[in-house]
XYZ file of C-alpha atoms in Angstrom:
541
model
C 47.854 -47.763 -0.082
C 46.063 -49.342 -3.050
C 47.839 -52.852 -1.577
C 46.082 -52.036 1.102
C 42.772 -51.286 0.234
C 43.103 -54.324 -2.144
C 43.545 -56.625 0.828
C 40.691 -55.066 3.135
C 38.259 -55.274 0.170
C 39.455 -58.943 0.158
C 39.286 -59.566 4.505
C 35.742 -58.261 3.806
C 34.272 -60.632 1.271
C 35.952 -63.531 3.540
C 33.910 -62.048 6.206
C 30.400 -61.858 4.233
C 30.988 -64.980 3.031
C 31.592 -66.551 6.436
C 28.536 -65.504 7.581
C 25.046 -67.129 7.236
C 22.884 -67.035 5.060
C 20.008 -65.192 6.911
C 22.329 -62.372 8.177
C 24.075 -62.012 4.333
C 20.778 -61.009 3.347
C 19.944 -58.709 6.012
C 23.138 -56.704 5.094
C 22.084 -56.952 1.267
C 18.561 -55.880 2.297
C 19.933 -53.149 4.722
C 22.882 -51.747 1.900
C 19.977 -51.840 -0.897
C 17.603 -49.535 1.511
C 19.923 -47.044 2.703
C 21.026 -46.302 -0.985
C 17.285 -46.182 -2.046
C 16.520 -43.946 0.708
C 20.032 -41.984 -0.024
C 18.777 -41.783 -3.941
C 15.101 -40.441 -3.374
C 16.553 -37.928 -0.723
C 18.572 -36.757 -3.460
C 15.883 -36.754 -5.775
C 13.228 -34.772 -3.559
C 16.017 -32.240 -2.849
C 16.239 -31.536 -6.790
C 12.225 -31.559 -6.829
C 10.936 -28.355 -6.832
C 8.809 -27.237 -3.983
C 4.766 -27.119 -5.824
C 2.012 -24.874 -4.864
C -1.432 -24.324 -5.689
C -2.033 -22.361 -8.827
C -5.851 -22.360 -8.693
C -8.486 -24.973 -6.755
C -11.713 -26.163 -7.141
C -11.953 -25.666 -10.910
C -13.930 -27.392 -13.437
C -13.064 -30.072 -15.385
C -12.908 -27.801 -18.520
C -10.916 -25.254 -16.854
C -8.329 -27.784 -15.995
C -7.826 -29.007 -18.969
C -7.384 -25.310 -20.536
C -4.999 -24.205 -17.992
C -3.029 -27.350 -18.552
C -3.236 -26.907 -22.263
C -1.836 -23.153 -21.646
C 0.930 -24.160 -19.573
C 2.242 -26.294 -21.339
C 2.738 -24.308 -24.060
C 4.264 -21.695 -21.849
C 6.938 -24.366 -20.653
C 5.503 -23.927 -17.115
C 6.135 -28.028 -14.774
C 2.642 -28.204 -13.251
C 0.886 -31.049 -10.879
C -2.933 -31.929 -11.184
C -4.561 -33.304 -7.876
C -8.019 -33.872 -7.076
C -10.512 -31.356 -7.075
C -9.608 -29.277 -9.457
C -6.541 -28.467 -8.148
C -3.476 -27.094 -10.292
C 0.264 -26.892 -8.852
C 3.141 -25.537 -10.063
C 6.896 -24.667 -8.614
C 6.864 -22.123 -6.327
C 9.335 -20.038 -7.534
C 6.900 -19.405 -11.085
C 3.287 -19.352 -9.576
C 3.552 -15.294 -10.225
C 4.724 -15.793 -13.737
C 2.008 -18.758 -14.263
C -0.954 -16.814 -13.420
C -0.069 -13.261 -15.188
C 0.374 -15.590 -18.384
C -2.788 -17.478 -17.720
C -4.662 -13.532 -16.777
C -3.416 -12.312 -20.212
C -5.531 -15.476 -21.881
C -8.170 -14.811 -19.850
C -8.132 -18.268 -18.166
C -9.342 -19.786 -15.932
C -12.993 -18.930 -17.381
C -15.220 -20.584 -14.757
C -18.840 -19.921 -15.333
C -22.373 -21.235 -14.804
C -23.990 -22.668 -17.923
C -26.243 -20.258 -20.337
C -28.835 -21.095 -22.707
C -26.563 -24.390 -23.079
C -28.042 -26.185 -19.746
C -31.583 -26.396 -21.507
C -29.943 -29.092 -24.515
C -29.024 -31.250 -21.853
C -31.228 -34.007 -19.944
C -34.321 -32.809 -22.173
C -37.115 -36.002 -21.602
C -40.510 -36.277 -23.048
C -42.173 -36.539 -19.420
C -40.222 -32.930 -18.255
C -42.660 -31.095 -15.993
C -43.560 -27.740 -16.314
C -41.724 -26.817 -12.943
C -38.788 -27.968 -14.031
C -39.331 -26.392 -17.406
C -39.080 -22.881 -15.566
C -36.602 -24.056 -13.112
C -34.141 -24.576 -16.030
C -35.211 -21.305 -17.831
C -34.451 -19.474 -14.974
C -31.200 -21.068 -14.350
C -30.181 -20.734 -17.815
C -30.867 -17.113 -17.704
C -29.138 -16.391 -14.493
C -26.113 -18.147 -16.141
C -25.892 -15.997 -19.166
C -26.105 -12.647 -16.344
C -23.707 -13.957 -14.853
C -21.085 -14.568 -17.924
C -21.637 -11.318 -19.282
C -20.946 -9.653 -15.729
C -18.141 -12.008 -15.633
C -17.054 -9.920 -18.972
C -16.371 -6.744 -17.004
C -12.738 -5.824 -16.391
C -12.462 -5.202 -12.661
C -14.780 -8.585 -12.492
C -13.545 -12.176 -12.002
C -16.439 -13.883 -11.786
C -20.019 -13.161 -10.872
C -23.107 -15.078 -9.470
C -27.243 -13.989 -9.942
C -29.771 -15.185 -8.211
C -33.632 -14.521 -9.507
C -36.669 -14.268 -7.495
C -39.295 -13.949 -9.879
C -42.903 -14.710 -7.981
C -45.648 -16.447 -10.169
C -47.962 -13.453 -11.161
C -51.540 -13.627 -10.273
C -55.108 -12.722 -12.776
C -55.472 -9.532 -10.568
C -52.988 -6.625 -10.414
C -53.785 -5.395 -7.329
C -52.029 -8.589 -6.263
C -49.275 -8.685 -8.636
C -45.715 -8.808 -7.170
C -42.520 -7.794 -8.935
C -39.524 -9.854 -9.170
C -36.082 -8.532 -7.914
C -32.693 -9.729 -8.194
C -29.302 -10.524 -6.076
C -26.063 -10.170 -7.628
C -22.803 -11.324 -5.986
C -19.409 -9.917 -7.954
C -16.375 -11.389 -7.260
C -13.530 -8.821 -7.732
C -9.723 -9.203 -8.835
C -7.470 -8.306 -5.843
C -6.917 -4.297 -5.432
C -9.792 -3.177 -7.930
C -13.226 -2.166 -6.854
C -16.294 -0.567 -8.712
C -17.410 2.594 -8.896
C -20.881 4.117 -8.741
C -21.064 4.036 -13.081
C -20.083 0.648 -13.404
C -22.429 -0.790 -10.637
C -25.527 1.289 -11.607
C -24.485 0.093 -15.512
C -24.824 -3.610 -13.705
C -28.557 -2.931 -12.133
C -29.397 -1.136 -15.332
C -28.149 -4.213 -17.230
C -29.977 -7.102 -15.004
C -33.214 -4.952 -14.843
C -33.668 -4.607 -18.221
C -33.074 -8.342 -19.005
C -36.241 -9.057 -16.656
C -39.570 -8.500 -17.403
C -41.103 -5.802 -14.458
C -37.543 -5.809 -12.587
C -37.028 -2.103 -11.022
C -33.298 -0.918 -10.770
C -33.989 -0.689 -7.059
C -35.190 -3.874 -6.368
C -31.214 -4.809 -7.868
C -28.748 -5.831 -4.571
C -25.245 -6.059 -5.444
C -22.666 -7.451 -2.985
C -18.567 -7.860 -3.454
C -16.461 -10.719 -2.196
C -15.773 -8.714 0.958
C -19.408 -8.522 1.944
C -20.056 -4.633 0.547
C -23.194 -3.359 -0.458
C -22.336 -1.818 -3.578
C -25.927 -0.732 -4.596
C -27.880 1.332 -2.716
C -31.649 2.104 -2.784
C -31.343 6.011 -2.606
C -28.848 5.873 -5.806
C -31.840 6.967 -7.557
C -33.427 9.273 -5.022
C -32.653 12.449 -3.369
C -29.633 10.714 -2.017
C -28.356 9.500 -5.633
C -29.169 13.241 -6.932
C -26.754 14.639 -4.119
C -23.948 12.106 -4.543
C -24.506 13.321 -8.516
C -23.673 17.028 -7.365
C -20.967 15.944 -4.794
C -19.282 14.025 -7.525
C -19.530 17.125 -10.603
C -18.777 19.953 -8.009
C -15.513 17.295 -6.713
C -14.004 17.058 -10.173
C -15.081 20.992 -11.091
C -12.726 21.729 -8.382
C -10.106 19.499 -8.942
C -10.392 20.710 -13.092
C -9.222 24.294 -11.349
C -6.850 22.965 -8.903
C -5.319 21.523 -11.976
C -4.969 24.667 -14.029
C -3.743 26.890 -11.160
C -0.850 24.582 -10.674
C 0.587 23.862 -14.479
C 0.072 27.122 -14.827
C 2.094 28.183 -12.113
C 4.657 25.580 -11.915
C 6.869 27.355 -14.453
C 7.406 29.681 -12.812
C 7.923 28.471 -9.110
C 9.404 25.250 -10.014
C 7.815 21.827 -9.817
C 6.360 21.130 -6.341
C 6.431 24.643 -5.497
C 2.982 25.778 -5.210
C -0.408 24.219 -3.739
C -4.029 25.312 -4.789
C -7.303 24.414 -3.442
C -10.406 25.455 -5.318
C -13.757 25.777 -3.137
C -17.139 26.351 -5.686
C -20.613 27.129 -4.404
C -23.220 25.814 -7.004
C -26.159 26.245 -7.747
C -28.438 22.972 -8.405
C -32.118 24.446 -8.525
C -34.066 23.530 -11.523
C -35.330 27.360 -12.991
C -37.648 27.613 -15.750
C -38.761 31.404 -16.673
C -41.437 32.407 -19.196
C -41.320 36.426 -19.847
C -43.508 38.812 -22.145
C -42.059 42.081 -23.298
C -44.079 45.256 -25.068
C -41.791 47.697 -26.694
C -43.616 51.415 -26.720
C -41.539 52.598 -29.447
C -42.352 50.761 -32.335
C -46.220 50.647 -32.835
C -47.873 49.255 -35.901
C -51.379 49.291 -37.533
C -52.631 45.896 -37.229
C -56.084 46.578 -39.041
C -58.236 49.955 -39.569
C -61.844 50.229 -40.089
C -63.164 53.386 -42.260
C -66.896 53.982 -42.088
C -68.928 57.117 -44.057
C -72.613 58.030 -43.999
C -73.893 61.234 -46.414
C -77.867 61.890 -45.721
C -79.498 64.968 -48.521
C -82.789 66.124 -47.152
C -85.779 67.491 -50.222
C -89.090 69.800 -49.892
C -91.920 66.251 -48.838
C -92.231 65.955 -45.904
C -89.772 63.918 -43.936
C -88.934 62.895 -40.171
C -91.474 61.354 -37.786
C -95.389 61.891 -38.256
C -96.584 64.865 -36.375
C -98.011 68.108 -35.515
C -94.479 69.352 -36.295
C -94.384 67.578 -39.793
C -97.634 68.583 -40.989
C -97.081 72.169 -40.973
C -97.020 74.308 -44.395
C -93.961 75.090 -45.843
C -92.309 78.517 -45.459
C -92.459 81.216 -48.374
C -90.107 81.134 -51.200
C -87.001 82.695 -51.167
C -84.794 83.924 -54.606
C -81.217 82.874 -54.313
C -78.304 85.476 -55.317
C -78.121 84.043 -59.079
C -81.691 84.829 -59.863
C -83.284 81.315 -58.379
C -86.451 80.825 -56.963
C -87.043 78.439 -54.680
C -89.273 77.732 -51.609
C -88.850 78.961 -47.869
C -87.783 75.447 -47.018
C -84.126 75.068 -48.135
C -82.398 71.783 -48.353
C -80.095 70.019 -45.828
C -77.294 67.667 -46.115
C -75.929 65.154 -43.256
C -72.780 63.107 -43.106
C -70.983 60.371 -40.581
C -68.119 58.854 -40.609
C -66.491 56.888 -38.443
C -62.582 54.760 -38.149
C -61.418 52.484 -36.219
C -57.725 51.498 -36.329
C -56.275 48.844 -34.116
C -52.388 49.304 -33.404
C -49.928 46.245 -32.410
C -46.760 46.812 -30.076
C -43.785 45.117 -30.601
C -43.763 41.887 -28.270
C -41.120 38.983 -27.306
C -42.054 36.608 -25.370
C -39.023 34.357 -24.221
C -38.819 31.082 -22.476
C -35.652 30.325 -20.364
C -34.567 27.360 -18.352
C -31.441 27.804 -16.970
C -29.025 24.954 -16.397
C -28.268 22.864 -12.818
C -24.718 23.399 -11.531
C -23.804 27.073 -12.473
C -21.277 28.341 -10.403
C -22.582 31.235 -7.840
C -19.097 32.085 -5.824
C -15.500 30.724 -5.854
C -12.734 30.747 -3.102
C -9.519 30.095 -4.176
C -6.225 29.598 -2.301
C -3.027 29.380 -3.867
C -0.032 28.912 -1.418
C 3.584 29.229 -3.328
C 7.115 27.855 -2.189
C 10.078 30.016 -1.714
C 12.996 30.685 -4.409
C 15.845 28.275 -3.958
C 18.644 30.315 -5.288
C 22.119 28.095 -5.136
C 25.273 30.346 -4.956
C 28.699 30.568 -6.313
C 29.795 27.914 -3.801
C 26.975 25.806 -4.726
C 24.990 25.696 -1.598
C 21.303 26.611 -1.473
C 19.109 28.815 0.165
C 15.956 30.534 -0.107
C 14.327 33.989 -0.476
C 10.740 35.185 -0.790
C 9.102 36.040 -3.787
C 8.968 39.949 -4.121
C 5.198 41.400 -3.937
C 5.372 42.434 -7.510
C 5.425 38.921 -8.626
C 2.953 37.603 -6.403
C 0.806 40.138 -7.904
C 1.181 38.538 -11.198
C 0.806 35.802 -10.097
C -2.779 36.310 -8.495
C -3.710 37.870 -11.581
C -3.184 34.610 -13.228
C -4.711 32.759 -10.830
C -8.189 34.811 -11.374
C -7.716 34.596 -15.043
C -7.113 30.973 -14.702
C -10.084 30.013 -12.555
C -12.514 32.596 -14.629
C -12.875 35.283 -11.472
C -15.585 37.399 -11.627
C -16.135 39.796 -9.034
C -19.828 40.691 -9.045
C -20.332 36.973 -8.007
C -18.020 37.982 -4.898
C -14.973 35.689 -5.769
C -11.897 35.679 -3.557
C -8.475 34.582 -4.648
C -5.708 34.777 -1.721
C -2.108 33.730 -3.127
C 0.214 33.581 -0.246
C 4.395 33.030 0.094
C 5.546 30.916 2.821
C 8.463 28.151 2.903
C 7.675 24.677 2.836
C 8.971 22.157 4.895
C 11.193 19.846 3.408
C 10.541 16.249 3.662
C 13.061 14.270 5.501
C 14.473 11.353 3.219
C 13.041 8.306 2.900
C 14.375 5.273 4.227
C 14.938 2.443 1.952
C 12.770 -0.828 2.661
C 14.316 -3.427 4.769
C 15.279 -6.409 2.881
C 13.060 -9.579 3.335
C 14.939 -12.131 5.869
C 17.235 -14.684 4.027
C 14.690 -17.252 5.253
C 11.803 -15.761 3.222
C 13.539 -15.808 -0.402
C 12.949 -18.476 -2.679
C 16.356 -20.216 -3.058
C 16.918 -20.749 0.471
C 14.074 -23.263 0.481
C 15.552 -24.675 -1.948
C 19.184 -25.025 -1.168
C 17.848 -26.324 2.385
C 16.352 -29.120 0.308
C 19.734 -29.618 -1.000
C 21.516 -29.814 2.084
C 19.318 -31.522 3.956
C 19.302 -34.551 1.248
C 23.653 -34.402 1.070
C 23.305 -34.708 5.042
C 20.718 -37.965 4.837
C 23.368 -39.690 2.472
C 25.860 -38.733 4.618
C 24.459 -40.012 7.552
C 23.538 -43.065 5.559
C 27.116 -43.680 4.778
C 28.639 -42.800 8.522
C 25.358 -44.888 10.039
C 24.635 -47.859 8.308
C 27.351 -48.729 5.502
C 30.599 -47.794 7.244
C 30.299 -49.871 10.205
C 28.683 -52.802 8.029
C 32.006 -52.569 5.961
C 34.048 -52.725 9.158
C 32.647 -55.109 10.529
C 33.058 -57.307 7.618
C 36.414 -56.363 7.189
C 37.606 -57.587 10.985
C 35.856 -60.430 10.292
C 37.737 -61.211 6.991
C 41.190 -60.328 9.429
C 40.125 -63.065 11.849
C 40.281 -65.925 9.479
C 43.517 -67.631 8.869
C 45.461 -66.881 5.708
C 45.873 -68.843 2.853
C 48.522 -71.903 2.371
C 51.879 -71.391 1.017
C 52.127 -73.502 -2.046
C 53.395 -77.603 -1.441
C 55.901 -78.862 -3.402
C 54.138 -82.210 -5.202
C 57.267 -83.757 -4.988
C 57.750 -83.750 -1.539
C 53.952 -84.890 -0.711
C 52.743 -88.567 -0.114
C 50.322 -90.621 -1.701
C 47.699 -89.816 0.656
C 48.067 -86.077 0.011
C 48.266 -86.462 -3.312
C 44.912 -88.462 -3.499
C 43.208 -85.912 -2.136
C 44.254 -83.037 -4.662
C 43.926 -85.516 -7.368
C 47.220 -86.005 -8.421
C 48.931 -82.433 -8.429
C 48.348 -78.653 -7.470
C 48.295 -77.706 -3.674
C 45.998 -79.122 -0.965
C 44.717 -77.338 2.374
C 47.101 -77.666 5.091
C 45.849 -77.417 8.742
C 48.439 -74.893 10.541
C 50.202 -75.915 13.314
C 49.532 -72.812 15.419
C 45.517 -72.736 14.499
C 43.285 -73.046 17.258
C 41.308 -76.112 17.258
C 37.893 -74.682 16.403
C 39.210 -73.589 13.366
C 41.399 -76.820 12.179
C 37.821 -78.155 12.781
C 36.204 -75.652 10.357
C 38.757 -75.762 8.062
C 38.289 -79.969 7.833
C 34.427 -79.397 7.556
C 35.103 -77.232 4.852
C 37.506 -79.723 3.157
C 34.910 -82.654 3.723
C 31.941 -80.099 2.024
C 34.495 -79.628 -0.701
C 35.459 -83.062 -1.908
C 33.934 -86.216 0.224
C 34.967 -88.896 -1.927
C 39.184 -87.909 -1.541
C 38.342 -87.667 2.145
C 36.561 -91.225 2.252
C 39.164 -92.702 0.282
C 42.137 -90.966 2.109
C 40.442 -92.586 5.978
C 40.073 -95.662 4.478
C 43.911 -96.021 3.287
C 44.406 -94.461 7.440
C 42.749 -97.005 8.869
C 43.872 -100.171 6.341
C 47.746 -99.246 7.141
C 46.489 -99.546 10.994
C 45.051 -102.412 10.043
């Protein structure tokens, strides 16, 4: 077999080297481009297949994210544009490492844009222009900052303000947040953002603050802080009162029912209205002297004359009179006068009291509180279930009412009732993803489809190119026995210059090839030819 091989390997170089020039480097060209086109078939298939990481970033961005991974032994591809690639198989991987590093960081400029391109002959205009940018900029970073936040962009309107304020106009502001996929904002975080921007602008209202999402949402709206805000406020407290007692009811009852076995829903009627009361209160019972006012008058009357001027006064005094110890004394006797007068004030005992009772106090609850069946599994070990006796259920309730606070002058209702629940039918498991979706089909396609190219390469191009040179080789004659120099004559031995063999022309050649075979012998050695006709033709002589 190797004999064999040995000889076709032979028949073929004859062949190439019979033919011309021009076609002998065709086949070279042809055998060098089918194994370059064999090798980088072979090569793509080990490639592995790139996708975009992140596009359109900045140059600084790039460079970080390329700095990062690399470090994280991640194969990545830069392309124009800001455009990051990496194999397909890690993008996942690449961008939960690059998240925890917080890259890529894309923002606006801050503060930083008004260093650059700073000229002495800088209008005024542009002066502002570049404040205001500048300022939107650092908004927008320290939205950016936010968890649920990617990136965020601010635009200003701030009018020029006139001399008069009748005609003064006040600026407002459009923010547009662009959120990580499967997180949104709630109402706190986006008032916190129109709180945030209006304070960082002279005159800005929180209402005159739009927010929009990367979906198109109006997150802010401009009754947050009217009526409407007030009753999304009380929606929102009497939501999470309710679900506090929905809570309780069930871990306190799960114990006891097993896990899954009950349901609760809490309904609360509250009372919102703003009361303010201001009562004065006089206690009979305990009086006190606050001040007292004592007055006396004492008036002694003599024998003169006294009173008014008159008839009446004028007249003589009465005769004398003798007293019972032995004393004389006129008709007239003496009188005596005396006033006196108090005045006490008196002070009750007074509170006066001032009460402003609280927004949201709870005027009725409504509870219901459904519970499962007992699953009781026998000796045999299959299940079934039974109804929870009344007595329980009445401990239960009670429970329930001291769980939720019940209070029956408010008219509260709690209803427990037993009923079996359905049982949910099993889940199916998730299909599996077709075999053409997964990763390392792709992959080992790549793989086949570069073996089959340098197959085809072999079967198409250099197989019959071998062939063809090796029945070519087969066609030309084979080589001359050796020639005994002994037996050879002078001639002959001229021409092989004295000893080893010489080229015979075979008898049963055709004579297109005993013609090529003398060309070739002329190409090889002229002179022994020239000499050897001239010695023919000198013996014809």
């Amino acid at each position: 077999m190797a004999e064999k091989q040995t000889n076709q390997l032979s028949l073929s170089g004859q062949g190439f080297g019979s033919l011309s020039v021009m076609r002998q480097m065709g086949i070279l060209i042809g055998l060098a481009a089918s194994i370059a086109i064999g090798g980088a078939v072979a090569f793509w298939s080990q490639t592995p297949n790139y996708r975009s990481l992140y596009t359109g970033l900045a140059d600084r961005d790039v460079m970080e994210v390329s700095d990062a991974l690399q470090k994280a032994g991640i194969p990545f591809e830069i392309e124009g544009a800001g455009t990051v690639k990496v194999p397909g198989d890690q993008i996942h991987d690449a961008r939960i490492k690059l998240a925890a590093q917080g890259l890529p960081n894309s923002n606006s400029g801050g503060f930083e844009v008004l260093d650059k391109n700073q000229t002495f002959g800088t209008s005024q205009f542009m002066e502002k222009a570049r404040y205001q940018r500048a300022l939107e900029g650092e908004l927008s970073q320290t939205i950016s900052s936010l968890r649920n936040v990617e990136s965020a962009r601010l635009h200003l309107a701030i009018p020029k303000q006139s001399v008069f304020i009748r005609n003064q106009k006040k600026p407002s502001a459009s923010v547009l947040v662009n959120l990580y996929p499967g997180r949104n904002l709630d109402e706190g975080q986006v008032a916190a953002i129109s709180h945030m921007v209006a304070s960082s602008i002279p005159n800005l209202d929180t209402e005159h603050v739009s927010i929009v999402d990367n979906k198109g949402r109006l997150l802010s709206s401009p009754d947050a802080t009217g009526e409407m805000g007030m009753t999304t406020s009380q929606f929102s407290h009497r939501k999470r009162l309710e679900d506090y007692l929905t809570k309780r009811i069930e871990a306190l009852i799960t114990p006891i029912v097993g896990v899954g076995g009950v349901r609760a829903q809490v309904t609360t009627d509250l009372d919102f209205s703003m009361t303010e009361q201001t009562q004065e209160h006089f206690n009979p019972d305990l009086p006190a002297v606050r001040s007292e006012q004592t007055m006396e008058e004492q008036m002694a009357g003599g024998q003169g004359a006294s009173g008014v001027p008159g008839a009446l006064t004028n007249q003589p005094p009465e005769g004398g009179t003798i007293s019972e110890d032995g004393a004389s004394g006129t008709g007239q006797g003496e009188t005596k006068k005396s006033n006196r007068r108090v005045t006490r004030n008196y002070e009750l005992d007074r509170t006066i009291s001032h009460v402003r009772l609280p927004a949201g106090s709870v005027r009725r609850l409504s509870v219901a509180v459904v519970v499962d069946d007992r699953q009781i599994v026998d000796e045999n070990g299959e299940g079934s279930r039974q109804p929870i006796p009344e007595q329980e259920l009445a401990h239960i309730t009670t429970l329930v009412k001291e769980a939720v606070g019940f209070n029956a002058r408010r008219g509260d209702t709690v209803s427990v009732i037993n009923t079996s629940f359905n049982v949910p039918a099993p889940v199916e498991p998730l299909p599996e993803p077709p075999i053409f979706e997964q990763p390392w089909v792709w992959k080992a396609g790549k793989m086949a489809l570069g073996a089959l190219a340098v197959l085809f390469t072999y079967i198409l191009v250099l197989r019959p190119v071998m062939r063809s040179l090796a029945e070519k080789g087969a066609a030309l004659p084979p080589p001359a026995p050796p020639v005994d120099v002994s037996q050879l004559s002078q001639e002959q031995l001229a021409l092989t210059g004295g000893g080893g063999q010489i080229p015979q022309l075979p008898n049963h050649s055709s004579y297109d090839n005993n013609l090529n075979a003398a060309q070739g012998m002329v190409q090889e050695d002229p002179k022994r030819v020239a000499q050897l006709v001239k010695q023919w033709v000198s013996e014809d002589g």
